[in-house]
Amino acid sequence: SLSCRLYCEEEKDPKRRSCQTVLAEALDIVVRSFAPILPHLAEEVFQHLPYKKDSEGVFRTGWINASSAWKKPGIEEAIEGACAMRDSFLGSISGKNALEYEAVIVIEPGLLFELMEALQAEETSTVSQLNEIMMASQTTLLSELPKETPADANIVTGTFLINLEGGDIREESSFKVIALPIAKAKCPRCRRYTSDSSSTPCPRCLKVIAGKGST
């Protein structure tokens, strides 16, 4: 999902830029944290950062100072919940290529469903944050099991404990994950199974390519 954002999205797309911002912030914190014990290495890294021109150096710009904007209520729980569902999804396909599947997540209406909606507003998406975490080609988020679910579908059930506001809000929610073989072809550009033909890029990639041609 990280490589897809960096190499498949349009250069100035907010998804790609936000990924770069997170990587830059993570690198800044890591370098400052080991600077006291590896000063020369830290300084060398700091001086070669392409986005920090005319830098005063790692030792003259202060200690770690992470912005409070990074701490958003519910986001940590949403990511952890999605990772728990991803583990169930990957476990159900026994080491097969996750991109060859659609992940169907079923959660009853409640707090956990709302947290997943923060990662995927649409019912079905190939480009949402939830789909990136699931590592599938497509993810569908539902509040009830679809009627057309195959009789032989491998339905994995799991639970996740939500812990918010320092423990003031605790709720254990159950979820179901179904891995369905995807009917689409592999996109020759992003390698996801989201294209109508193996010789034609998927709609997302076609849009990106068209944007590059017009700039």
mmCIF file of C-alpha atoms in Angstrom:
data_model
loop_
_atom_site.group_PDB
_atom_site.id
_atom_site.type_symbol
_atom_site.label_atom_id
_atom_site.label_comp_id
_atom_site.label_asym_id
_atom_site.label_seq_id
_atom_site.Cartn_x
_atom_site.Cartn_y
_atom_site.Cartn_z
ATOM 1 C CA SER A 1 0.000 0.000 0.000
ATOM 2 C CA LEU A 2 2.891 2.357 0.734
ATOM 3 C CA SER A 3 4.555 1.671 -2.610
ATOM 4 C CA CYS A 4 1.214 1.995 -4.397
ATOM 5 C CA ARG A 5 0.670 5.466 -2.935
ATOM 6 C CA LEU A 6 4.179 6.619 -3.747
ATOM 7 C CA TYR A 7 4.591 5.185 -7.218
ATOM 8 C CA CYS A 8 1.065 4.828 -8.606
ATOM 9 C CA GLU A 9 -0.748 7.964 -7.504
ATOM 10 C CA GLU A 10 -0.405 11.290 -9.297
ATOM 11 C CA GLU A 11 2.619 13.319 -8.189
ATOM 12 C CA LYS A 12 0.633 15.960 -6.281
ATOM 13 C CA ASP A 13 -2.226 13.717 -5.174
ATOM 14 C CA PRO A 14 -3.042 14.276 -1.461
ATOM 15 C CA LYS A 15 -2.684 10.536 -0.801
ATOM 16 C CA ARG A 16 0.869 10.537 -2.145
ATOM 17 C CA ARG A 17 1.792 13.805 -0.459
ATOM 18 C CA SER A 18 0.389 12.686 2.901
ATOM 19 C CA CYS A 19 2.457 9.498 2.655
ATOM 20 C CA GLN A 20 5.592 11.557 2.024
ATOM 21 C CA THR A 21 4.742 13.788 4.995
ATOM 22 C CA VAL A 22 4.439 10.786 7.325
ATOM 23 C CA LEU A 23 7.742 9.327 6.087
ATOM 24 C CA ALA A 24 9.487 12.676 6.564
ATOM 25 C CA GLU A 25 8.108 13.050 10.096
ATOM 26 C CA ALA A 26 9.089 9.478 11.002
ATOM 27 C CA LEU A 27 12.623 9.964 9.673
ATOM 28 C CA ASP A 28 12.997 13.246 11.568
ATOM 29 C CA ILE A 29 12.008 11.604 14.864
ATOM 30 C CA VAL A 30 14.244 8.555 14.319
ATOM 31 C CA VAL A 31 17.283 10.678 13.428
ATOM 32 C CA ARG A 32 16.836 12.982 16.424
ATOM 33 C CA SER A 33 16.350 10.007 18.755
ATOM 34 C CA PHE A 34 19.678 8.355 17.886
ATOM 35 C CA ALA A 35 21.614 11.629 17.479
ATOM 36 C CA PRO A 36 23.030 11.580 21.065
ATOM 37 C CA ILE A 37 24.685 8.186 20.532
ATOM 38 C CA LEU A 38 25.405 8.368 16.771
ATOM 39 C CA PRO A 39 26.046 12.084 16.258
ATOM 40 C CA HIS A 40 28.019 11.879 13.017
ATOM 41 C CA LEU A 41 25.523 9.559 11.340
ATOM 42 C CA ALA A 42 22.594 11.710 12.488
ATOM 43 C CA GLU A 43 24.232 14.873 11.178
ATOM 44 C CA GLU A 44 25.071 13.252 7.850
ATOM 45 C CA VAL A 45 21.486 12.076 7.393
ATOM 46 C CA PHE A 46 20.145 15.509 8.348
ATOM 47 C CA GLN A 47 22.416 17.308 5.903
ATOM 48 C CA HIS A 48 21.323 15.104 3.008
ATOM 49 C CA LEU A 49 17.582 15.527 3.431
ATOM 50 C CA PRO A 50 16.396 16.876 0.051
ATOM 51 C CA TYR A 51 13.526 18.855 1.578
ATOM 52 C CA LYS A 52 15.605 20.629 4.266
ATOM 53 C CA LYS A 53 17.664 23.284 2.527
ATOM 54 C CA ASP A 54 20.093 25.492 4.480
ATOM 55 C CA SER A 55 19.586 23.354 7.580
ATOM 56 C CA GLU A 56 21.308 24.360 10.811
ATOM 57 C CA GLY A 57 21.912 20.734 11.650
ATOM 58 C CA VAL A 58 20.283 18.200 13.915
ATOM 59 C CA PHE A 59 21.885 19.551 17.121
ATOM 60 C CA ARG A 60 20.864 23.174 16.606
ATOM 61 C CA THR A 61 17.218 22.592 15.836
ATOM 62 C CA GLY A 62 16.071 21.108 19.115
ATOM 63 C CA TRP A 63 14.865 17.761 20.400
ATOM 64 C CA ILE A 64 11.911 15.706 19.132
ATOM 65 C CA ASN A 65 8.844 17.905 18.842
ATOM 66 C CA ALA A 66 5.986 15.902 17.345
ATOM 67 C CA SER A 67 2.878 17.936 16.624
ATOM 68 C CA SER A 68 -0.316 17.168 18.539
ATOM 69 C CA ALA A 69 -2.078 17.168 15.160
ATOM 70 C CA TRP A 70 -0.825 13.607 14.676
ATOM 71 C CA LYS A 71 -2.938 12.390 17.599
ATOM 72 C CA LYS A 72 -6.498 12.105 16.356
ATOM 73 C CA PRO A 73 -9.069 10.396 18.607
ATOM 74 C CA GLY A 74 -10.130 7.031 17.256
ATOM 75 C CA ILE A 75 -7.556 6.754 14.464
ATOM 76 C CA GLU A 76 -5.237 4.423 16.397
ATOM 77 C CA GLU A 77 -8.158 2.154 17.287
ATOM 78 C CA ALA A 78 -9.414 2.230 13.689
ATOM 79 C CA ILE A 79 -6.012 1.161 12.359
ATOM 80 C CA GLU A 80 -5.607 -1.556 14.983
ATOM 81 C CA GLY A 81 -9.101 -2.853 14.243
ATOM 82 C CA ALA A 82 -8.409 -2.909 10.511
ATOM 83 C CA CYS A 83 -5.129 -4.757 11.129
ATOM 84 C CA ALA A 84 -6.998 -7.393 13.155
ATOM 85 C CA MET A 85 -9.376 -7.876 10.226
ATOM 86 C CA ARG A 86 -6.452 -8.018 7.813
ATOM 87 C CA ASP A 87 -4.888 -10.808 9.880
ATOM 88 C CA SER A 88 -8.149 -12.761 9.625
ATOM 89 C CA PHE A 89 -8.325 -12.096 5.882
ATOM 90 C CA LEU A 90 -4.726 -13.160 5.182
ATOM 91 C CA GLY A 91 -5.108 -16.206 7.404
ATOM 92 C CA SER A 92 -8.141 -17.340 5.425
ATOM 93 C CA ILE A 93 -6.276 -17.426 2.100
ATOM 94 C CA SER A 94 -3.285 -19.441 3.399
ATOM 95 C CA GLY A 95 -0.377 -17.495 1.941
ATOM 96 C CA LYS A 96 -1.986 -16.822 -1.446
ATOM 97 C CA ASN A 97 -1.675 -13.476 -3.206
ATOM 98 C CA ALA A 98 -4.055 -11.132 -1.370
ATOM 99 C CA LEU A 99 -4.376 -8.958 -4.474
ATOM 100 C CA GLU A 100 -6.248 -11.798 -6.194
ATOM 101 C CA TYR A 101 -9.090 -11.387 -3.701
ATOM 102 C CA GLU A 102 -11.794 -9.012 -2.581
ATOM 103 C CA ALA A 103 -12.081 -8.604 1.186
ATOM 104 C CA VAL A 104 -15.675 -8.404 2.405
ATOM 105 C CA ILE A 105 -15.957 -7.094 5.958
ATOM 106 C CA VAL A 106 -19.243 -7.443 7.828
ATOM 107 C CA ILE A 107 -19.753 -5.490 11.058
ATOM 108 C CA GLU A 108 -23.032 -4.807 12.824
ATOM 109 C CA PRO A 109 -23.876 -1.085 13.202
ATOM 110 C CA GLY A 110 -21.947 0.363 16.120
ATOM 111 C CA LEU A 111 -18.684 1.984 17.118
ATOM 112 C CA LEU A 112 -16.405 -0.443 15.253
ATOM 113 C CA PHE A 113 -18.378 0.043 12.038
ATOM 114 C CA GLU A 114 -18.075 3.825 12.441
ATOM 115 C CA LEU A 115 -14.310 3.526 12.932
ATOM 116 C CA MET A 116 -14.019 1.508 9.714
ATOM 117 C CA GLU A 117 -16.143 4.091 7.906
ATOM 118 C CA ALA A 118 -13.473 6.645 8.807
ATOM 119 C CA LEU A 119 -11.091 4.554 6.697
ATOM 120 C CA GLN A 120 -13.555 3.847 3.893
ATOM 121 C CA ALA A 121 -16.584 6.066 3.305
ATOM 122 C CA GLU A 122 -17.804 4.092 0.278
ATOM 123 C CA GLU A 123 -19.339 0.642 0.543
ATOM 124 C CA THR A 124 -16.809 -0.750 -1.946
ATOM 125 C CA SER A 125 -13.432 0.740 -2.794
ATOM 126 C CA THR A 126 -10.145 -0.147 -4.464
ATOM 127 C CA VAL A 127 -8.266 2.929 -3.234
ATOM 128 C CA SER A 128 -9.453 3.545 0.351
ATOM 129 C CA GLN A 129 -7.202 3.493 3.402
ATOM 130 C CA LEU A 130 -9.063 0.400 4.594
ATOM 131 C CA ASN A 131 -8.350 -1.421 1.338
ATOM 132 C CA GLU A 132 -4.669 -0.478 1.566
ATOM 133 C CA ILE A 133 -4.494 -1.963 5.050
ATOM 134 C CA MET A 134 -6.336 -5.118 3.984
ATOM 135 C CA MET A 135 -3.818 -5.509 1.105
ATOM 136 C CA ALA A 136 -6.622 -6.684 -1.186
ATOM 137 C CA SER A 137 -7.508 -5.429 -4.646
ATOM 138 C CA GLN A 138 -10.930 -4.384 -3.402
ATOM 139 C CA THR A 139 -12.635 -4.087 -0.012
ATOM 140 C CA THR A 140 -16.361 -4.041 0.703
ATOM 141 C CA LEU A 141 -17.668 -2.838 4.079
ATOM 142 C CA LEU A 142 -21.163 -4.049 5.021
ATOM 143 C CA SER A 143 -23.412 -4.081 8.075
ATOM 144 C CA GLU A 144 -24.905 -7.483 7.261
ATOM 145 C CA LEU A 145 -23.884 -10.609 5.397
ATOM 146 C CA PRO A 146 -24.792 -10.283 1.703
ATOM 147 C CA LYS A 147 -27.478 -12.663 0.479
ATOM 148 C CA GLU A 148 -25.404 -13.645 -2.551
ATOM 149 C CA THR A 149 -22.545 -14.986 -0.391
ATOM 150 C CA PRO A 150 -21.420 -18.344 -1.863
ATOM 151 C CA ALA A 151 -22.462 -21.343 0.189
ATOM 152 C CA ASP A 152 -18.859 -22.564 0.331
ATOM 153 C CA ALA A 153 -17.418 -19.177 1.296
ATOM 154 C CA ASN A 154 -14.841 -19.263 4.094
ATOM 155 C CA ILE A 155 -16.297 -16.856 6.652
ATOM 156 C CA VAL A 156 -13.826 -15.961 9.404
ATOM 157 C CA THR A 157 -15.246 -14.487 12.603
ATOM 158 C CA GLY A 158 -13.246 -12.351 15.001
ATOM 159 C CA THR A 159 -13.613 -9.802 17.797
ATOM 160 C CA PHE A 160 -11.913 -6.509 18.537
ATOM 161 C CA LEU A 161 -11.875 -4.582 21.814
ATOM 162 C CA ILE A 162 -12.197 -0.825 21.332
ATOM 163 C CA ASN A 163 -10.559 1.233 24.085
ATOM 164 C CA LEU A 164 -11.136 4.990 23.850
ATOM 165 C CA GLU A 165 -10.764 7.990 26.145
ATOM 166 C CA GLY A 166 -8.255 6.245 28.384
ATOM 167 C CA GLY A 167 -10.576 3.318 29.026
ATOM 168 C CA ASP A 168 -13.760 5.330 29.607
ATOM 169 C CA ILE A 169 -15.189 3.881 26.400
ATOM 170 C CA ARG A 170 -14.744 0.124 26.048
ATOM 171 C CA GLU A 171 -16.665 -1.948 23.566
ATOM 172 C CA GLU A 172 -15.991 -5.427 22.234
ATOM 173 C CA SER A 173 -17.332 -5.860 18.729
ATOM 174 C CA SER A 174 -17.446 -8.872 16.466
ATOM 175 C CA PHE A 175 -16.711 -8.898 12.752
ATOM 176 C CA LYS A 176 -16.778 -11.295 9.834
ATOM 177 C CA VAL A 177 -14.282 -11.367 6.969
ATOM 178 C CA ILE A 178 -14.836 -13.160 3.675
ATOM 179 C CA ALA A 179 -12.174 -13.573 0.979
ATOM 180 C CA LEU A 180 -13.741 -13.754 -2.476
ATOM 181 C CA PRO A 181 -11.700 -14.397 -5.645
ATOM 182 C CA ILE A 182 -11.820 -11.204 -7.676
ATOM 183 C CA ALA A 183 -13.089 -11.319 -11.254
ATOM 184 C CA LYS A 184 -11.049 -8.401 -12.584
ATOM 185 C CA ALA A 185 -7.781 -8.586 -14.534
ATOM 186 C CA LYS A 186 -4.376 -7.475 -13.256
ATOM 187 C CA CYS A 187 -3.573 -3.851 -14.061
ATOM 188 C CA PRO A 188 -0.196 -3.712 -15.869
ATOM 189 C CA ARG A 189 0.699 -0.495 -14.006
ATOM 190 C CA CYS A 190 -0.302 -0.891 -10.338
ATOM 191 C CA ARG A 191 -0.491 -4.736 -10.369
ATOM 192 C CA ARG A 192 -3.857 -4.768 -8.635
ATOM 193 C CA TYR A 193 -6.702 -6.827 -10.046
ATOM 194 C CA THR A 194 -8.855 -3.804 -10.878
ATOM 195 C CA SER A 195 -8.718 -3.678 -14.669
ATOM 196 C CA ASP A 196 -11.157 -4.893 -17.312
ATOM 197 C CA SER A 197 -8.255 -6.265 -19.375
ATOM 198 C CA SER A 198 -4.715 -7.362 -18.574
ATOM 199 C CA SER A 199 -3.464 -5.161 -21.416
ATOM 200 C CA THR A 200 -5.244 -2.001 -20.201
ATOM 201 C CA PRO A 201 -4.537 0.007 -17.025
ATOM 202 C CA CYS A 202 -7.282 0.220 -14.434
ATOM 203 C CA PRO A 203 -9.512 3.335 -14.207
ATOM 204 C CA ARG A 204 -7.371 4.877 -11.427
ATOM 205 C CA CYS A 205 -4.151 4.436 -13.404
ATOM 206 C CA LEU A 206 -5.737 5.691 -16.635
ATOM 207 C CA LYS A 207 -6.736 8.857 -14.803
ATOM 208 C CA VAL A 208 -3.206 9.346 -13.451
ATOM 209 C CA ILE A 209 -1.643 8.737 -16.875
ATOM 210 C CA ALA A 210 -4.065 11.179 -18.498
ATOM 211 C CA GLY A 211 -3.176 13.789 -15.875
ATOM 212 C CA LYS A 212 0.549 13.383 -16.561
ATOM 213 C CA GLY A 213 -0.037 13.853 -20.266
ATOM 214 C CA SER A 214 -1.860 17.126 -19.731
ATOM 215 C CA THR A 215 0.791 18.713 -17.525
#
